[in-house]
Structures are given as structure tokens and as C-alpha cells.
Amino acid sequence: MQRKGTRIAAVMADVRSKIAARAYLPGTRLPSVRAQARAMRLSVSTVVEAYERLAAEGAVASRPGSGFYVAGPAAPLTLTDIGPRLDRAIDPLWVSRQALETGAGSLKPGCGWLPASWMYEAGMRRALRALARADTLELTDYATPLGHPALRRFLCRRLAATGVEAAPEQLLLTESGTQAIDLICRYLLEPGDTVLVDDPCYFNFHALLKAHRAHVVGVPYTANGPDLERFETALREHAPRLYITNSGIHNPTGATLSQVVAHRVLKLADAAGLAIVEDDIFADFELAPAPRLAAFDGLARVAHIGSFSKTISASLRCGYIAAPAGWIEGLTDLKIATSFGGGRLAADAVLTALTDAGYRRHMEAVRLRLAEAMDKTLSRLQALGIEPWLRPQAGMFAWCRLPDGSDAAAIARTCLKDGVILAPGNAFSQSQSAGDFLRFNVAQSADSRVFEVLARAIAAPP
């Protein structure tokens, strides 16, 4: 038997589909509550609740004594109804837009997150049930400026396990890892300031820095970290204000920073007066902690950021900044100016999930699944002549070179027509030198259709 919530959803879906198909035009009176209940063999109370929820959404309007009517003008057809835009330039936002806009039927080996079935759903449900019983302030009020005190204390203990020593007053909660970087950019940068990034690096770094009107310089990334000679040259020639990197599991390459390179980067940064942002959102995927710049630096000029969208839930937005003590007041003011106090619910849910007895076991299972998926995916790619740049020690990403003469952007567009979303290399490269690379998410590459579509695209004439 259907649950009450499922029956209500079925009524709402029926009405929405008829509005979308223009069977119900604006001003059309919906079937009466009793007629709809008879037609769908449901109770009157179920239909009443469904209609009321549709009215709350603005899809229909209630006229007392008359019934419910379709509201507003006819909804225009949207691009998501007819498929993603195939002609959009493959810029730093291309992969995100395709992965976020397409429907559930698309395959997403180019996206940057785990499949929904891999996430910590059971822990999230327990956390949300606990929150439903919380006091009124927890459910309705703003958070304090620095954010949930208990979560900040807990995060400080977690950071200490990787050698990053931070006091709770040095840790600011944010809505996400992206907001954490945005706040630091607002705090440190003026338009035209130079920022160093790895080449390749996470494509949204490019997009965010463009929004801040920064001058971006790429430094080639090696299997052990940034190319030190090129890093030193960039410091000398461009006098950058900031360097943004991953030092745990690097995105997109899967590489790991070495201790030797980390120490040398910090020595060069200190001499040049360079600030560093260390993005560490993949920390829980590591089998063993890699060197952290913030640990060696003692949070003197390195800000360490993280979030939980990759392991707990992307729907609950919660991140943090562990920053030099002198930055915190300015960052807090910027947070208040741009998002006021922030929310309590997400932080409460994240803390409950992280301290749940099952989270550690869940992540152990995820790491094992990722290792198995890495082996299988690389084997299937190599059968197509696609070779990994290196074999990652952990994580979900494989940075792979296509066969000679292949154009990753053209292959990505071809595969998109068949519902497979790839991540072309030049979306990650400031120098545009990765035109024959693709980043694969091994957790999203289990379906054999990924490799069938990819094989056809590689074989197709240019």
C-alpha cells in the first residue's frame, strides 16, 4: 500500500504533468476534490492536501467556494525539457551546467560527486529525525556569526588528526566550500590582482576568479605537487597575491602533494608574501593523510577549507574556513554582509551525521568501493586506448589522456548527444594545454554504456 506522502505526491505529479503538457491552461478549474479522489481512487483528504501544496507552490490558486484553478501564464518550454544545450562553449562552467541541468537518465562520468546511492543517506535521515525534535530556536533562528560552536569544536579535533592545529575561534562556518573561497577572495583580492592556480585545477576556481576579476596564472602540476621551478618563476614575474590548490587529493589529477614540495612551496610563499588557500574537500576519501600546507605553516599564511557535500549530502550546504587568526574578524564581517548569520539546520545535521556511529564505517566502505571502481574503470579505459596520467592512491578522479589525435571537447559534445556527460581537459587548464585529456569520476563510470558511447565517439571521423 502506498504511504500517505507518496499518494499526495502522485496527485501533485498528475496535475503538474497536465499543466506542463498544456492540458490544463491558465485559468482552468481543476477537477473537484471529490472527482479527483474518485478518479485516482484516493481519499478526499489526500487530494485536499495535494491541492493545498500545489497552491503553496504557486502552481494553482484557491478560490473559496469555487475550487482550485491553474495559476499564472503558461509556463514556457525550457531547455531542460528538450535536452541540454549542445552549442555552449566548453568553458569552466560547461561540465557543471551539463551535469546539473540534465535529467536523471543521463550518465555523468564527468561530474564531481558520488552517486546518490553512495552517500550517507541513513545517517542523514537519522540526523533529520533528531532535528525534527529540536527546540524552536534550532529550527527557526539564525546561527551565530562564526557558526555552530559544537561543530566548530568538533572540526578542530578532526583537523588536528591531519596536523592542522586550529582553535575554534579560528574556524568560520560557511554555506559551502565554494563560499569559503569566495569570502577569502573578497577579503584578499582587488580587481586585477594575480592569483596562481595549478594547471590543471578544479574548473570552478577559474570561474570564481573570473567573477572576482583576478588575473589568473597557471603553474604546471606534477605527480608530487606544483612544478617548483615554474612556481618560483611565477612568483618572481607576476607578484601574485594568492595561490589556490588542493593538497590532499588533487582535482582533477588525483595526485598527492609530497612533503618535500610542500616545504619548498611554503618557503617560497613566505619570501614572496603569498597567501595560500588549501581546498581539502576530499579529505575523507584518503586512505592515509597526505601532507597539509596548513599543518606545516601553522595557519600563518595558509587558509584551510573544507565541506561535506561530497560525503554526506550536497543538499545540505555546510563548509568551513580554518584561517590565520588575523583574518577571522574580516571574514566574519564579509559573511554577515553577504549571507547574514547563516543557517543552523545544515550545521546541526552535519554534526549529528559526523558523530553518528555509522559514519566511520560508511566511509570505510566508500573508500573500498572507490578502489574497486578505480581498478575497473582504468581497465575499461585502457581497452579503448585511454591512459591514466597517474594511478591515484585514493579518491574518485582519474585524469586520462585520449588516443593520439583525439579532441576531448569534440568527443564530449558527441557523447552528450547520447546522454553521457564528460569533463574535457581544457575546462581545467588555464594554459589550454589539456585538449586531449578527460577527467573521469570512477564512481559514476559503472554503466557499460559510458564506454560504448565513448568508443563510438573516439572512432567517429573528425
GROMACS .gro file of C-alpha atoms in nm:
model
  462
    1MET     CA    1   0.000   0.000   0.000
    2GLN     CA    2   0.125   0.350  -0.084
    3ARG     CA    3   0.226   0.571   0.205
    4LYS     CA    4   0.030   0.893   0.258
    5GLY     CA    5   0.319   1.111   0.137
    6THR     CA    6   0.355   0.902  -0.178
    7ARG     CA    7  -0.018   0.931  -0.257
    8ILE     CA    8  -0.009   1.309  -0.215
    9ALA     CA    9   0.296   1.326  -0.442
   10ALA     CA   10   0.112   1.121  -0.705
   11VAL     CA   11  -0.176   1.371  -0.717
   12MET     CA   12   0.066   1.663  -0.741
   13ALA     CA   13   0.262   1.493  -1.019
   14ASP     CA   14  -0.058   1.425  -1.215
   15VAL     CA   15  -0.163   1.791  -1.200
   16ARG     CA   16   0.186   1.922  -1.279
   17SER     CA   17   0.218   1.695  -1.582
   18LYS     CA   18  -0.114   1.818  -1.723
   19ILE     CA   19  -0.012   2.180  -1.670
   20ALA     CA   20   0.324   2.116  -1.840
   21ALA     CA   21   0.151   1.941  -2.132
   22ARG     CA   22  -0.091   2.236  -2.155
   23ALA     CA   23  -0.389   2.008  -2.097
   24TYR     CA   24  -0.465   2.246  -1.809
   25LEU     CA   25  -0.418   2.603  -1.932
   26PRO     CA   26  -0.404   2.910  -1.703
   27GLY     CA   27  -0.744   2.971  -1.551
   28THR     CA   28  -0.856   2.610  -1.595
   29ARG     CA   29  -1.051   2.478  -1.299
   30LEU     CA   30  -0.902   2.159  -1.159
   31PRO     CA   31  -1.133   1.861  -1.109
   32SER     CA   32  -1.316   1.891  -0.783
   33VAL     CA   33  -1.156   1.732  -0.481
   34ARG     CA   34  -1.416   1.456  -0.483
   35ALA     CA   35  -1.387   1.394  -0.858
   36GLN     CA   36  -1.007   1.373  -0.839
   37ALA     CA   37  -1.033   1.141  -0.540
   38ARG     CA   38  -1.271   0.909  -0.728
   39ALA     CA   39  -1.056   0.916  -1.044
   40MET     CA   40  -0.737   0.825  -0.858
   41ARG     CA   41  -0.907   0.602  -0.601
   42LEU     CA   42  -0.773   0.807  -0.314
   43SER     CA   43  -0.921   0.971  -0.008
   44VAL     CA   44  -1.061   1.322  -0.024
   45SER     CA   45  -0.815   1.433   0.246
   46THR     CA   46  -0.522   1.320   0.030
   47VAL     CA   47  -0.640   1.526  -0.267
   48VAL     CA   48  -0.710   1.829  -0.046
   49GLU     CA   49  -0.355   1.819   0.091
   50ALA     CA   50  -0.210   1.779  -0.262
   51TYR     CA   51  -0.409   2.075  -0.395
   52GLU     CA   52  -0.310   2.288  -0.097
   53ARG     CA   53   0.058   2.209  -0.153
   54LEU     CA   54   0.026   2.300  -0.522
   55ALA     CA   55  -0.134   2.628  -0.415
   56ALA     CA   56   0.155   2.692  -0.175
   57GLU     CA   57   0.395   2.640  -0.467
   58GLY     CA   58   0.201   2.890  -0.679
   59ALA     CA   59   0.110   2.632  -0.942
   60VAL     CA   60  -0.261   2.667  -0.868
   61ALA     CA   61  -0.478   2.921  -0.688
   62SER     CA   62  -0.763   2.856  -0.447
   63ARG     CA   63  -1.091   3.044  -0.495
   64PRO     CA   64  -1.306   3.000  -0.184
   65GLY     CA   65  -1.637   2.840  -0.266
   66SER     CA   66  -1.531   2.771  -0.625
   67GLY     CA   67  -1.232   2.536  -0.621
   68PHE     CA   68  -0.874   2.535  -0.745
   69TYR     CA   69  -0.757   2.693  -1.072
   70VAL     CA   70  -0.433   2.680  -1.271
   71ALA     CA   71  -0.234   2.995  -1.192
   72GLY     CA   72  -0.015   3.227  -1.397
   73PRO     CA   73   0.069   3.235  -1.765
   74ALA     CA   74   0.151   2.916  -1.949
   75ALA     CA   75   0.497   2.803  -1.848
   76PRO     CA   76   0.741   2.842  -2.137
   77LEU     CA   77   0.926   2.541  -2.261
   78THR     CA   78   1.271   2.528  -2.107
   79LEU     CA   79   1.594   2.388  -2.240
   80THR     CA   80   1.590   2.119  -1.975
   81ASP     CA   81   1.265   1.993  -2.128
   82ILE     CA   82   1.430   1.934  -2.465
   83GLY     CA   83   1.782   1.842  -2.353
   84PRO     CA   84   2.098   2.031  -2.264
   85ARG     CA   85   2.246   2.300  -2.485
   86LEU     CA   86   2.492   2.126  -2.713
   87ASP     CA   87   2.631   2.451  -2.853
   88ARG     CA   88   2.750   2.601  -2.526
   89ALA     CA   89   3.121   2.678  -2.528
   90ILE     CA   90   3.327   2.435  -2.321
   91ASP     CA   91   3.434   2.690  -2.063
   92PRO     CA   92   3.499   2.632  -1.689
   93LEU     CA   93   3.124   2.612  -1.621
   94TRP     CA   94   3.041   2.371  -1.905
   95VAL     CA   95   3.075   2.050  -1.704
   96SER     CA   96   2.880   2.187  -1.407
   97ARG     CA   97   2.596   2.316  -1.622
   98GLN     CA   98   2.561   1.991  -1.815
   99ALA     CA   99   2.580   1.772  -1.505
  100LEU     CA  100   2.334   1.984  -1.304
  101GLU     CA  101   2.084   2.059  -1.580
  102THR     CA  102   2.036   1.716  -1.734
  103GLY     CA  103   1.784   1.464  -1.610
  104ALA     CA  104   1.829   1.153  -1.402
  105GLY     CA  105   1.859   0.935  -1.712
  106SER     CA  106   2.191   1.087  -1.816
  107LEU     CA  107   2.521   0.921  -1.730
  108LYS     CA  108   2.770   1.154  -1.560
  109PRO     CA  109   3.124   1.015  -1.560
  110GLY     CA  110   3.249   1.375  -1.582
  111CYS     CA  111   3.075   1.507  -1.271
  112GLY     CA  112   3.246   1.568  -0.938
  113TRP     CA  113   3.026   1.387  -0.688
  114LEU     CA  114   2.932   1.037  -0.579
  115PRO     CA  115   2.614   0.862  -0.695
  116ALA     CA  116   2.323   0.923  -0.460
  117SER     CA  117   2.328   0.559  -0.350
  118TRP     CA  118   2.686   0.603  -0.224
  119MET     CA  119   2.603   0.894   0.007
  120TYR     CA  120   2.540   0.871   0.381
  121GLU     CA  121   2.162   0.862   0.344
  122ALA     CA  122   2.089   0.654   0.654
  123GLY     CA  123   2.290   0.890   0.874
  124MET     CA  124   2.123   1.192   0.718
  125ARG     CA  125   1.778   1.051   0.785
  126ARG     CA  126   1.868   0.988   1.149
  127ALA     CA  127   2.003   1.343   1.176
  128LEU     CA  128   1.688   1.495   1.024
  129ARG     CA  129   1.464   1.294   1.254
  130ALA     CA  130   1.662   1.421   1.551
  131LEU     CA  131   1.636   1.779   1.424
  132ALA     CA  132   1.260   1.747   1.391
  133ARG     CA  133   1.252   1.713   1.771
  134ALA     CA  134   1.484   2.011   1.833
  135ASP     CA  135   1.376   2.323   2.019
  136THR     CA  136   1.220   2.614   1.830
  137LEU     CA  137   1.535   2.827   1.805
  138GLU     CA  138   1.727   2.543   1.640
  139LEU     CA  139   1.456   2.518   1.375
  140THR     CA  140   1.392   2.886   1.314
  141ASP     CA  141   1.676   3.118   1.418
  142TYR     CA  142   1.997   3.244   1.259
  143ALA     CA  143   2.329   3.094   1.357
  144THR     CA  144   2.594   3.292   1.542
  145PRO     CA  145   2.842   3.477   1.315
  146LEU     CA  146   3.121   3.217   1.342
  147GLY     CA  147   2.869   2.935   1.320
  148HIS     CA  148   2.759   2.637   1.528
  149PRO     CA  149   3.002   2.624   1.827
  150ALA     CA  150   2.983   2.247   1.879
  151LEU     CA  151   3.052   2.176   1.511
  152ARG     CA  152   3.348   2.414   1.513
  153ARG     CA  153   3.496   2.240   1.816
  154PHE     CA  154   3.445   1.902   1.653
  155LEU     CA  155   3.606   2.018   1.327
  156CYS     CA  156   3.909   2.145   1.517
  157ARG     CA  157   3.958   1.795   1.660
  158ARG     CA  158   3.924   1.642   1.312
  159LEU     CA  159   4.176   1.886   1.165
  160ALA     CA  160   4.424   1.804   1.441
  161ALA     CA  161   4.430   1.445   1.309
  162THR     CA  162   4.590   1.578   0.987
  163GLY     CA  163   4.829   1.804   1.179
  164VAL     CA  164   4.631   2.126   1.134
  165GLU     CA  165   4.613   2.295   1.474
  166ALA     CA  166   4.328   2.545   1.486
  167ALA     CA  167   4.144   2.697   1.780
  168PRO     CA  168   3.761   2.713   1.749
  169GLU     CA  169   3.784   3.093   1.721
  170GLN     CA  170   3.999   3.044   1.407
  171LEU     CA  171   3.728   2.844   1.237
  172LEU     CA  172   3.438   3.007   1.048
  173LEU     CA  173   3.147   2.802   0.916
  174THR     CA  174   3.024   2.880   0.564
  175GLU     CA  175   2.743   2.766   0.339
  176SER     CA  176   2.985   2.561   0.126
  177GLY     CA  177   3.346   2.517   0.024
  178THR     CA  178   3.279   2.748  -0.271
  179GLN     CA  179   3.152   3.021  -0.040
  180ALA     CA  180   3.463   2.976   0.173
  181ILE     CA  181   3.688   3.052  -0.126
  182ASP     CA  182   3.461   3.337  -0.233
  183LEU     CA  183   3.486   3.502   0.109
  184ILE     CA  184   3.866   3.472   0.108
  185CYS     CA  185   3.882   3.623  -0.241
  186ARG     CA  186   3.661   3.910  -0.128
  187TYR     CA  187   3.885   3.958   0.174
  188LEU     CA  188   4.222   3.947  -0.001
  189LEU     CA  189   4.178   4.048  -0.364
  190GLU     CA  190   4.125   4.363  -0.562
  191PRO     CA  191   4.032   4.352  -0.933
  192GLY     CA  192   4.347   4.287  -1.135
  193ASP     CA  193   4.536   4.107  -0.857
  194THR     CA  194   4.723   3.797  -0.972
  195VAL     CA  195   4.626   3.455  -0.842
  196LEU     CA  196   4.821   3.134  -0.903
  197VAL     CA  197   4.636   2.810  -0.971
  198ASP     CA  198   4.752   2.463  -1.060
  199ASP     CA  199   4.739   2.369  -1.426
  200PRO     CA  200   4.519   2.168  -1.440
  201CYS     CA  201   4.296   2.261  -1.146
  202TYR     CA  202   3.930   2.239  -1.044
  203PHE     CA  203   3.742   2.427  -1.314
  204ASN     CA  204   3.529   2.628  -1.074
  205PHE     CA  205   3.843   2.801  -0.944
  206HIS     CA  206   3.869   2.960  -1.289
  207ALA     CA  207   3.504   3.065  -1.288
  208LEU     CA  208   3.517   3.210  -0.937
  209LEU     CA  209   3.839   3.402  -1.000
  210LYS     CA  210   3.691   3.541  -1.320
  211ALA     CA  211   3.397   3.670  -1.117
  212HIS     CA  212   3.649   3.849  -0.892
  213ARG     CA  213   3.824   3.997  -1.198
  214ALA     CA  214   4.152   3.842  -1.096
  215HIS     CA  215   4.446   3.785  -1.327
  216VAL     CA  216   4.500   3.409  -1.323
  217VAL     CA  217   4.835   3.241  -1.385
  218GLY     CA  218   4.863   2.863  -1.414
  219VAL     CA  219   5.155   2.662  -1.274
  220PRO     CA  220   5.204   2.312  -1.421
  221TYR     CA  221   5.112   2.040  -1.174
  222THR     CA  222   5.326   1.730  -1.133
  223ALA     CA  223   5.266   1.396  -0.961
  224ASN     CA  224   5.409   1.547  -0.638
  225GLY     CA  225   5.264   1.898  -0.646
  226PRO     CA  226   5.324   2.220  -0.840
  227ASP     CA  227   5.632   2.241  -1.062
  228LEU     CA  228   5.866   2.423  -0.822
  229GLU     CA  229   6.078   2.591  -1.089
  230ARG     CA  230   5.771   2.729  -1.267
  231PHE     CA  231   5.615   2.822  -0.931
  232GLU     CA  232   5.922   3.027  -0.838
  233THR     CA  233   5.926   3.192  -1.181
  234ALA     CA  234   5.559   3.287  -1.148
  235LEU     CA  235   5.624   3.444  -0.808
  236ARG     CA  236   5.910   3.648  -0.949
  237GLU     CA  237   5.738   3.759  -1.270
  238HIS     CA  238   5.380   3.815  -1.154
  239ALA     CA  239   5.396   3.903  -0.780
  240PRO     CA  240   5.073   3.709  -0.708
  241ARG     CA  241   4.857   3.784  -0.406
  242LEU     CA  242   4.714   3.433  -0.364
  243TYR     CA  243   4.766   3.067  -0.457
  244ILE     CA  244   4.468   2.824  -0.459
  245THR     CA  245   4.533   2.450  -0.458
  246ASN     CA  246   4.436   2.104  -0.329
  247SER     CA  247   4.700   1.927  -0.127
  248GLY     CA  248   4.512   1.615  -0.018
  249ILE     CA  249   4.360   1.451  -0.324
  250HIS     CA  250   4.419   1.684  -0.615
  251ASN     CA  251   4.132   1.767  -0.850
  252PRO     CA  252   4.140   1.669  -1.137
  253THR     CA  253   4.461   1.462  -1.138
  254GLY     CA  254   4.423   1.254  -0.821
  255ALA     CA  255   4.786   1.335  -0.736
  256THR     CA  256   4.916   1.380  -0.381
  257LEU     CA  257   5.140   1.660  -0.257
  258SER     CA  258   5.478   1.542  -0.129
  259GLN     CA  259   5.640   1.671   0.190
  260VAL     CA  260   5.945   1.799   0.002
  261VAL     CA  261   5.734   2.003  -0.240
  262ALA     CA  262   5.508   2.127   0.041
  263HIS     CA  263   5.802   2.263   0.241
  264ARG     CA  264   5.953   2.431  -0.064
  265VAL     CA  265   5.620   2.591  -0.164
  266LEU     CA  266   5.581   2.737   0.184
  267LYS     CA  267   5.938   2.870   0.187
  268LEU     CA  268   5.883   3.041  -0.149
  269ALA     CA  269   5.544   3.175  -0.038
  270ASP     CA  270   5.689   3.318   0.281
  271ALA     CA  271   5.963   3.500   0.092
  272ALA     CA  272   5.711   3.640  -0.158
  273GLY     CA  273   5.440   3.735   0.093
  274LEU     CA  274   5.199   3.496  -0.079
  275ALA     CA  275   4.874   3.382   0.085
  276ILE     CA  276   4.750   3.028   0.014
  277VAL     CA  277   4.408   2.866   0.010
  278GLU     CA  278   4.419   2.490   0.060
  279ASP     CA  279   4.096   2.326  -0.057
  280ASP     CA  280   4.058   1.996   0.129
  281ILE     CA  281   3.705   1.880   0.049
  282PHE     CA  282   3.818   1.524  -0.039
  283ALA     CA  283   3.992   1.456   0.293
  284ASP     CA  284   3.760   1.173   0.398
  285PHE     CA  285   3.842   0.975   0.082
  286GLU     CA  286   4.211   0.942   0.172
  287LEU     CA  287   4.349   0.609   0.285
  288ALA     CA  288   4.627   0.792   0.475
  289PRO     CA  289   4.657   1.169   0.528
  290ALA     CA  290   4.877   1.348   0.276
  291PRO     CA  291   5.089   1.645   0.385
  292ARG     CA  292   4.886   1.958   0.453
  293LEU     CA  293   5.028   2.304   0.386
  294ALA     CA  294   4.825   2.440   0.675
  295ALA     CA  295   4.985   2.187   0.910
  296PHE     CA  296   5.341   2.283   0.816
  297ASP     CA  297   5.252   2.652   0.810
  298GLY     CA  298   5.058   2.661   1.139
  299LEU     CA  299   4.783   2.870   0.975
  300ALA     CA  300   5.020   3.165   0.942
  301ARG     CA  301   4.954   3.239   0.574
  302VAL     CA  302   4.753   2.932   0.469
  303ALA     CA  303   4.373   2.912   0.494
  304HIS     CA  304   4.240   2.557   0.505
  305ILE     CA  305   3.885   2.497   0.377
  306GLY     CA  306   3.652   2.201   0.356
  307SER     CA  307   3.290   2.092   0.319
  308PHE     CA  308   3.072   1.782   0.338
  309SER     CA  309   2.887   1.787   0.006
  310LYS     CA  310   3.100   1.500  -0.130
  311THR     CA  311   3.046   1.255   0.157
  312ILE     CA  312   2.728   1.342   0.348
  313SER     CA  313   2.494   1.549   0.132
  314ALA     CA  314   2.521   1.814  -0.139
  315SER     CA  315   2.169   1.921  -0.048
  316LEU     CA  316   2.270   2.042   0.299
  317ARG     CA  317   2.523   2.316   0.233
  318CYS     CA  318   2.789   2.341   0.500
  319GLY     CA  319   3.159   2.424   0.479
  320TYR     CA  320   3.428   2.592   0.683
  321ILE     CA  321   3.743   2.803   0.680
  322ALA     CA  322   4.030   2.750   0.924
  323ALA     CA  323   4.225   3.071   0.876
  324PRO     CA  324   4.506   3.280   1.020
  325ALA     CA  325   4.378   3.448   1.335
  326GLY     CA  326   4.413   3.795   1.186
  327TRP     CA  327   4.176   3.710   0.902
  328ILE     CA  328   3.879   3.587   1.104
  329GLU     CA  329   3.718   3.918   1.200
  330GLY     CA  330   3.729   4.047   0.842
  331LEU     CA  331   3.598   3.720   0.701
  332THR     CA  332   3.319   3.715   0.957
  333ASP     CA  333   3.214   4.068   0.862
  334LEU     CA  334   3.207   3.966   0.495
  335LYS     CA  335   2.999   3.659   0.578
  336ILE     CA  336   2.745   3.874   0.762
  337ALA     CA  337   2.739   4.126   0.476
  338THR     CA  338   2.681   3.862   0.210
  339SER     CA  339   2.474   3.594   0.384
  340PHE     CA  340   2.395   3.739   0.728
  341GLY     CA  341   2.411   3.482   1.006
  342GLY     CA  342   2.397   3.162   0.805
  343GLY     CA  343   2.174   2.868   0.889
  344ARG     CA  344   2.163   2.639   1.189
  345LEU     CA  345   1.989   2.339   1.039
  346ALA     CA  346   2.265   2.234   0.800
  347ALA     CA  347   2.535   2.262   1.066
  348ASP     CA  348   2.323   2.068   1.316
  349ALA     CA  349   2.255   1.793   1.063
  350VAL     CA  350   2.621   1.768   0.960
  351LEU     CA  351   2.740   1.747   1.321
  352THR     CA  352   2.484   1.478   1.400
  353ALA     CA  353   2.586   1.279   1.091
  354LEU     CA  354   2.960   1.313   1.154
  355THR     CA  355   2.929   1.198   1.514
  356ASP     CA  356   2.692   0.915   1.425
  357ALA     CA  357   2.841   0.573   1.498
  358GLY     CA  358   2.791   0.466   1.136
  359TYR     CA  359   2.982   0.744   0.957
  360ARG     CA  360   3.327   0.593   1.002
  361ARG     CA  361   3.208   0.254   0.877
  362HIS     CA  362   3.027   0.421   0.587
  363MET     CA  363   3.342   0.598   0.471
  364GLU     CA  364   3.548   0.281   0.504
  365ALA     CA  365   3.302   0.113   0.269
  366VAL     CA  366   3.309   0.409   0.027
  367ARG     CA  367   3.690   0.404   0.013
  368LEU     CA  368   3.682   0.032  -0.065
  369ARG     CA  369   3.421   0.082  -0.336
  370LEU     CA  370   3.625   0.364  -0.489
  371ALA     CA  371   3.938   0.148  -0.501
  372GLU     CA  372   3.745  -0.126  -0.679
  373ALA     CA  373   3.582   0.125  -0.915
  374MET     CA  374   3.922   0.277  -0.995
  375ASP     CA  375   4.061  -0.061  -1.098
  376LYS     CA  376   3.761  -0.146  -1.316
  377THR     CA  377   3.734   0.197  -1.477
  378LEU     CA  378   4.102   0.227  -1.565
  379SER     CA  379   4.099  -0.123  -1.711
  380ARG     CA  380   3.800  -0.042  -1.933
  381LEU     CA  381   3.950   0.290  -2.039
  382GLN     CA  382   4.284   0.132  -2.127
  383ALA     CA  383   4.099  -0.112  -2.352
  384LEU     CA  384   3.991   0.196  -2.551
  385GLY     CA  385   4.345   0.333  -2.567
  386ILE     CA  386   4.281   0.588  -2.290
  387GLU     CA  387   4.570   0.601  -2.043
  388PRO     CA  388   4.578   0.746  -1.688
  389TRP     CA  389   4.826   1.029  -1.626
  390LEU     CA  390   4.895   0.855  -1.296
  391ARG     CA  391   4.722   0.594  -1.086
  392PRO     CA  392   4.566   0.780  -0.789
  393GLN     CA  393   4.625   0.646  -0.439
  394ALA     CA  394   4.267   0.732  -0.339
  395GLY     CA  395   3.962   0.933  -0.439
  396MET     CA  396   3.718   0.929  -0.728
  397PHE     CA  397   3.909   1.103  -1.010
  398ALA     CA  398   4.125   0.966  -1.291
  399TRP     CA  399   4.297   1.218  -1.522
  400CYS     CA  400   4.336   1.039  -1.854
  401ARG     CA  401   4.491   1.104  -2.193
  402LEU     CA  402   4.294   1.013  -2.504
  403PRO     CA  403   4.447   0.832  -2.803
  404ASP     CA  404   4.671   1.042  -3.029
  405GLY     CA  405   4.484   1.294  -3.238
  406SER     CA  406   4.173   1.297  -3.020
  407ASP     CA  407   3.995   1.621  -2.929
  408ALA     CA  408   3.840   1.592  -2.584
  409ALA     CA  409   3.597   1.880  -2.640
  410ALA     CA  410   3.466   1.731  -2.965
  411ILE     CA  411   3.431   1.388  -2.805
  412ALA     CA  412   3.247   1.540  -2.508
  413ARG     CA  413   2.996   1.712  -2.739
  414THR     CA  414   2.942   1.391  -2.934
  415CYS     CA  415   2.888   1.187  -2.618
  416LEU     CA  416   2.649   1.448  -2.479
  417LYS     CA  417   2.410   1.378  -2.766
  418ASP     CA  418   2.389   1.020  -2.634
  419GLY     CA  419   2.331   1.131  -2.274
  420VAL     CA  420   2.688   1.084  -2.146
  421ILE     CA  421   2.842   1.389  -1.977
  422LEU     CA  422   3.220   1.405  -1.986
  423ALA     CA  423   3.471   1.653  -1.842
  424PRO     CA  424   3.707   1.781  -2.117
  425GLY     CA  425   4.061   1.864  -2.009
  426ASN     CA  426   4.076   2.226  -2.118
  427ALA     CA  427   3.793   2.314  -1.879
  428PHE     CA  428   4.057   2.255  -1.609
  429SER     CA  429   4.358   2.411  -1.783
  430GLN     CA  430   4.450   2.779  -1.766
  431SER     CA  431   4.702   2.730  -2.048
  432GLN     CA  432   4.453   2.530  -2.258
  433SER     CA  433   4.716   2.257  -2.289
  434ALA     CA  434   4.491   1.962  -2.190
  435GLY     CA  435   4.289   1.931  -2.509
  436ASP     CA  436   4.348   1.554  -2.524
  437PHE     CA  437   4.257   1.483  -2.160
  438LEU     CA  438   3.935   1.386  -1.985
  439ARG     CA  439   3.865   1.365  -1.612
  440PHE     CA  440   3.670   1.054  -1.516
  441ASN     CA  441   3.475   1.002  -1.195
  442VAL     CA  442   3.518   0.629  -1.137
  443ALA     CA  443   3.217   0.613  -0.904
  444GLN     CA  444   2.998   0.738  -1.190
  445SER     CA  445   3.150   0.508  -1.454
  446ALA     CA  446   2.996   0.170  -1.371
  447ASP     CA  447   2.744   0.166  -1.656
  448SER     CA  448   2.879  -0.008  -1.968
  449ARG     CA  449   2.702   0.249  -2.187
  450VAL     CA  450   2.968   0.504  -2.083
  451PHE     CA  451   3.235   0.303  -2.260
  452GLU     CA  452   3.016   0.207  -2.556
  453VAL     CA  453   2.931   0.571  -2.627
  454LEU     CA  454   3.291   0.678  -2.568
  455ALA     CA  455   3.425   0.411  -2.806
  456ARG     CA  456   3.191   0.529  -3.084
  457ALA     CA  457   3.290   0.891  -3.029
  458ILE     CA  458   3.662   0.810  -3.045
  459ALA     CA  459   3.614   0.605  -3.362
  460ALA     CA  460   3.397   0.867  -3.535
  461PRO     CA  461   3.568   1.069  -3.809
  462PRO     CA  462   3.660   1.427  -3.708
   0.00000   0.00000   0.00000
